[in-house]
Tab-separated table of C-alpha atoms in Angstrom:
chain	number	residue	atom	x	y	z
A	1	MET	CA	154.698	39.077	107.441
A	2	VAL	CA	152.310	41.072	109.634
A	3	LYS	CA	154.145	42.994	112.381
A	4	PRO	CA	154.086	46.475	113.931
A	5	ASN	CA	156.228	48.847	111.832
A	6	ALA	CA	156.336	52.183	113.724
A	7	LEU	CA	155.175	54.010	116.840
A	8	HIS	CA	151.545	55.166	116.401
A	9	HIS	CA	151.329	57.007	119.710
A	10	LEU	CA	152.726	56.753	123.208
A	11	ALA	CA	150.129	57.676	125.826
A	12	LEU	CA	151.383	59.336	129.018
A	13	SER	CA	149.320	60.219	132.080
A	14	THR	CA	149.185	63.878	133.086
A	15	GLY	CA	147.657	65.938	135.841
A	16	ASP	CA	148.359	69.202	133.973
A	17	MET	CA	147.428	68.986	130.299
A	18	LYS	CA	148.132	72.667	129.588
A	19	THR	CA	151.682	72.529	130.975
A	20	GLN	CA	152.512	69.428	128.924
A	21	ILE	CA	151.121	70.990	125.740
A	22	GLU	CA	153.041	74.218	126.420
A	23	PHE	CA	156.307	72.296	126.918
A	24	PHE	CA	156.000	69.976	123.921
A	25	THR	CA	154.945	72.781	121.572
A	26	ASP	CA	157.286	75.550	122.767
A	27	VAL	CA	160.357	73.645	123.989
A	28	LEU	CA	160.252	70.794	121.440
A	29	GLY	CA	158.368	72.447	118.564
A	30	MET	CA	155.768	69.695	118.211
A	31	GLU	CA	152.291	70.587	116.929
A	32	LEU	CA	149.143	70.054	118.949
A	33	VAL	CA	146.860	68.144	116.566
A	34	ALA	CA	144.120	66.850	118.875
A	35	LEU	CA	142.543	67.630	122.248
A	36	TYR	CA	139.183	66.026	122.951
A	37	TRP	CA	137.055	64.041	125.385
A	38	MET	CA	138.641	60.584	125.434
A	39	HIS	CA	136.369	58.105	123.702
A	40	GLY	CA	134.589	55.739	126.059
A	41	VAL	CA	136.219	57.183	129.215
A	42	GLU	CA	133.907	59.557	131.069
A	43	GLY	CA	135.583	62.766	132.203
A	44	ALA	CA	138.959	62.039	130.566
A	45	TRP	CA	140.794	64.252	128.055
A	46	HIS	CA	143.109	63.018	125.306
A	47	GLY	CA	145.757	65.268	123.711
A	48	PHE	CA	148.020	64.405	120.734
A	49	LEU	CA	151.280	66.124	119.745
A	50	LYS	CA	152.494	65.326	116.242
A	51	LEU	CA	155.779	63.574	115.474
A	52	ASN	CA	154.778	62.802	111.876
A	53	ASN	CA	151.546	62.043	110.049
A	54	ASN	CA	151.282	58.610	111.641
A	55	CYS	CA	153.100	59.047	114.960
A	56	ALA	CA	152.365	61.111	118.067
A	57	VAL	CA	153.053	61.587	121.748
A	58	ALA	CA	149.713	61.545	123.553
A	59	PHE	CA	148.613	62.628	127.019
A	60	VAL	CA	145.687	61.290	129.041
A	61	HIS	CA	144.126	63.447	131.790
A	62	THR	CA	141.631	61.893	134.181
A	63	GLY	CA	140.156	63.471	137.290
A	64	LYS	CA	142.131	61.095	139.491
A	65	ASN	CA	145.561	61.846	137.990
A	66	GLN	CA	146.094	64.980	140.070
A	67	GLN	CA	145.432	62.969	143.243
A	68	ILE	CA	148.246	60.469	142.532
A	69	ASP	CA	151.599	61.537	143.935
A	70	PRO	CA	154.677	60.659	141.850
A	71	VAL	CA	157.191	58.519	143.749
A	72	MET	CA	160.695	58.688	142.329
A	73	GLY	CA	162.112	55.223	141.801
A	74	VAL	CA	158.572	53.781	141.719
A	75	SER	CA	156.270	55.674	139.374
A	76	HIS	CA	159.095	57.686	137.747
A	77	ALA	CA	162.719	56.891	136.997
A	78	GLY	CA	163.778	60.552	137.066
A	79	ASN	CA	166.618	60.064	134.566
A	80	PRO	CA	167.372	57.584	131.757
A	81	GLY	CA	169.418	55.267	134.010
A	82	GLU	CA	167.330	55.005	137.181
A	83	SER	CA	164.664	52.503	138.183
A	84	SER	CA	160.883	52.592	137.992
A	85	ALA	CA	158.194	49.980	138.515
A	86	PRO	CA	157.880	47.300	135.797
A	87	GLY	CA	155.372	48.416	133.173
A	88	THR	CA	155.889	52.154	133.729
A	89	MET	CA	157.651	54.440	131.233
A	90	GLN	CA	161.379	54.667	132.032
A	91	HIS	CA	162.124	57.358	129.428
A	92	LEU	CA	160.794	58.664	126.111
A	93	ALA	CA	163.187	59.033	123.162
A	94	LEU	CA	162.164	61.198	120.200
A	95	ASN	CA	163.851	60.970	116.782
A	96	VAL	CA	165.465	63.593	114.547
A	97	ASP	CA	166.983	62.884	111.143
A	98	SER	CA	170.491	64.327	111.411
A	99	THR	CA	173.275	65.433	113.732
A	100	ALA	CA	172.597	69.033	112.718
A	101	ASP	CA	168.960	68.593	113.748
A	102	LEU	CA	170.078	67.111	117.070
A	103	MET	CA	172.254	70.138	117.814
A	104	ALA	CA	169.456	72.486	116.726
A	105	MET	CA	167.152	70.722	119.182
A	106	ARG	CA	169.742	71.161	121.937
A	107	ASP	CA	169.828	74.878	121.135
A	108	ARG	CA	166.041	75.128	121.148
A	109	ILE	CA	165.660	73.310	124.469
A	110	ARG	CA	168.383	75.372	126.156
A	111	SER	CA	166.910	78.604	124.727
A	112	ARG	CA	163.770	77.826	126.755
A	113	GLY	CA	165.796	77.585	129.970
A	114	VAL	CA	165.779	73.792	130.184
A	115	PRO	CA	169.132	72.083	130.942
A	116	VAL	CA	170.074	69.391	128.414
A	117	PHE	CA	173.110	67.081	128.345
A	118	GLY	CA	174.914	65.544	125.385
A	119	PRO	CA	175.261	64.504	122.696
A	120	ILE	CA	176.255	61.097	124.002
A	121	HIS	CA	177.349	58.668	121.255
A	122	HIS	CA	176.065	55.102	121.559
A	123	GLY	CA	177.353	53.572	118.318
A	124	PHE	CA	173.882	53.092	116.837
A	125	CYS	CA	172.611	56.570	117.779
A	126	SER	CA	173.611	59.873	119.348
A	127	SER	CA	171.398	61.361	122.059
A	128	ILE	CA	170.710	64.389	124.212
A	129	TYR	CA	168.918	64.104	127.568
A	130	PHE	CA	166.668	66.443	129.560
A	131	ALA	CA	163.585	66.540	131.803
A	132	GLY	CA	159.969	67.402	131.047
A	133	PRO	CA	157.010	68.473	133.184
A	134	GLU	CA	155.771	66.050	135.847
A	135	ASN	CA	159.208	64.404	136.069
A	136	LEU	CA	159.263	63.041	132.528
A	137	SER	CA	162.677	61.683	131.508
A	138	LEU	CA	163.218	62.662	127.866
A	139	GLU	CA	165.715	62.043	125.076
A	140	VAL	CA	166.145	63.232	121.489
A	141	ALA	CA	168.214	60.892	119.329
A	142	THR	CA	169.433	60.451	115.777
A	143	SER	CA	170.717	57.339	114.018
A	144	ALA	CA	172.266	59.348	111.173
A	145	ASP	CA	175.995	58.934	110.500
A	146	VAL	CA	176.418	56.163	113.072
A	147	GLU	CA	179.298	53.708	113.251
A	148	HIS	CA	177.279	50.555	113.801
A	149	PRO	CA	173.539	50.554	112.934
A	150	LEU	CA	171.323	48.311	115.025
A	151	SER	CA	171.475	44.663	113.967
A	152	SER	CA	171.253	41.359	115.788
A	153	ASP	CA	174.740	40.446	114.575
A	154	MET	CA	176.344	43.497	116.204
A	155	TRP	CA	174.182	44.423	119.164
A	156	ILE	CA	173.346	41.218	121.085
A	157	ASP	CA	175.733	40.562	123.981
A	158	PRO	CA	175.856	36.809	124.791
A	159	GLU	CA	176.642	37.589	128.442
A	160	VAL	CA	173.541	39.756	128.849
A	161	ALA	CA	171.418	37.194	126.996
A	162	ALA	CA	172.610	34.488	129.398
A	163	LEU	CA	171.880	36.678	132.443
A	164	ALA	CA	168.354	37.192	131.091
A	165	GLY	CA	167.891	33.432	130.831
A	166	ILE	CA	167.948	33.482	127.030
A	167	SER	CA	169.495	30.409	125.456
A	168	ALA	CA	171.189	30.125	122.073
A	169	GLU	CA	168.074	28.334	120.809
A	170	ASP	CA	165.898	31.173	122.150
A	171	LEU	CA	168.061	33.696	120.308
A	172	LYS	CA	167.515	31.901	117.011
A	173	ARG	CA	163.742	32.212	117.475
A	174	TYR	CA	163.944	35.829	118.622
A	175	LYS	CA	166.064	36.866	115.641
A	176	ALA	CA	163.703	35.206	113.170
A	177	PRO	CA	160.155	35.100	114.605
A	178	ALA	CA	157.758	32.528	113.196
A	179	PHE	CA	156.013	33.698	110.054
A	180	TYR	CA	152.345	34.582	110.466
A	181	ASP	CA	150.129	36.432	108.019
A	182	GLY	CA	146.758	36.365	109.742
A	183	ALA	CA	143.601	34.326	109.197
A	184	ASN	CA	141.316	36.900	107.572
A	185	GLY	CA	140.274	38.141	111.015
A	186	ASP	CA	138.584	34.824	111.821
A	187	VAL	CA	140.512	33.844	114.982
A	188	PRO	CA	137.984	33.988	117.860
A	189	GLN	CA	138.558	35.666	121.212
A	190	PRO	CA	140.329	33.138	123.482
A	191	GLU	CA	138.831	31.930	126.735
A	192	TYR	CA	140.052	33.680	129.886
A	193	ASP	CA	143.457	32.340	130.959
A	194	ALA	CA	144.940	33.830	134.141
A	195	SER	CA	148.465	33.058	132.911
A	196	LYS	CA	148.066	35.514	130.003
A	197	PRO	CA	148.306	39.338	130.208
A	198	HIS	CA	144.998	41.137	130.786
A	199	GLN	CA	143.824	44.744	130.900
A	200	PHE	CA	142.684	46.003	134.290
A	201	TYR	CA	138.917	46.443	134.508
A	202	PRO	CA	136.346	45.509	137.166
A	203	LYS	CA	135.768	41.757	136.776
A	204	GLU	CA	132.136	42.085	135.714
A	205	VAL	CA	133.052	44.622	133.021
A	206	TYR	CA	135.942	42.534	131.733
A	207	ASP	CA	133.826	39.364	131.643
A	208	LEU	CA	131.222	41.266	129.617
A	209	MET	CA	133.881	42.542	127.213
A	210	LEU	CA	135.315	39.054	126.705
A	211	GLY	CA	131.846	37.717	125.935
A	212	THR	CA	130.881	40.494	123.510
A	213	PRO	CA	131.215	39.662	119.779
A	214	ASP	CA	133.897	41.703	118.018
A	215	GLU	CA	131.436	43.427	115.706
A	216	ALA	CA	129.190	44.481	118.593
A	217	LEU	CA	132.098	45.848	120.644
A	218	THR	CA	133.475	47.757	117.648
A	219	GLN	CA	130.051	49.293	116.969
A	220	ALA	CA	129.423	50.191	120.610
A	221	ALA	CA	132.852	51.635	121.417
A	222	SER	CA	133.850	53.399	118.179
A	223	GLU	CA	133.510	57.168	117.831
A	224	THR	CA	134.997	58.589	114.640
A	225	THR	CA	133.618	62.133	114.326
A	226	PRO	CA	136.278	64.761	115.180
A	227	PRO	CA	135.100	67.379	117.704
A	228	GLY	CA	135.564	70.106	115.060
A	229	LEU	CA	132.991	68.447	112.798
A	230	ALA	CA	130.686	67.747	115.731
A	231	SER	CA	130.778	71.433	116.770
A	232	ALA	CA	130.116	72.569	113.198
A	233	SER	CA	127.169	70.189	112.977
A	234	LYS	CA	125.656	71.581	116.184
A	235	GLN	CA	125.932	75.149	114.902
A	236	GLN	CA	124.054	74.399	111.687
C-alpha cells in the first residue's frame, strides 16, 4: 500500500542561517549538503543538513523572519513538555542507532558547552534533551535495546484514546487504514472546500494555483539544476 515511509526533511524557520548551520554541524556533527535560493520564493534561502541520504533537517530564511519575535508558549515550547500553538514544532527528535551512539552524542554536545539531560528511558526509546539556537527544543533518541518496541498492541492507552474522543471503532480503522494503491495519477484536483486544510496564500494566487493543470504547475514551478552546476555553466 502507498504510504509515507520516512522523514524526507523537516523545514524550520530561522532568522540566523549561519548560527543554525554552525550548531548543527559542530555540536551535532551533521553535514551541510545544500544552501541555495529557495525555489519559487523570492529572497528566501534554503539550507539542508544531512541525516542520511534521504533525510535532512532543513532551514528556511526569509527577510521577514528576523522581524518576528519568538513568544515562549506560543511560537516556541521551550522544552519537550511545554505548550506551543497548534501547528508549530513542539520539539525535534533525531535518531541514533545504539546506546553507545547516544552517549557519544551526549559527550559531543556537552564538549561544545551545551547542557544536555538524560538519557531518559521511555520503554520504546531512550532520549537525551537539549536546546538549539533560536529556542529550538531538541532531542536525540535511540530505539536500540528497548524493552517494548512501538506497537499498537502495547502503546495505545484506552483512557487517552477516550479523552481524545476516539472510539473503539475508530481505533480499529486507525490501526489498519483502508488500503489504497493510487489511480495512476489520474485523480483530478478537488474543488475548493473550506472544510478541508489549505495552504496559506493570497486568495487570487491560491485560486490560480487550484485552476492550473498539474503538468503546467509542475513545469512552471520546478527547478532542478543545483547551484554548483549553474555556477559552472556560467563560468564556461
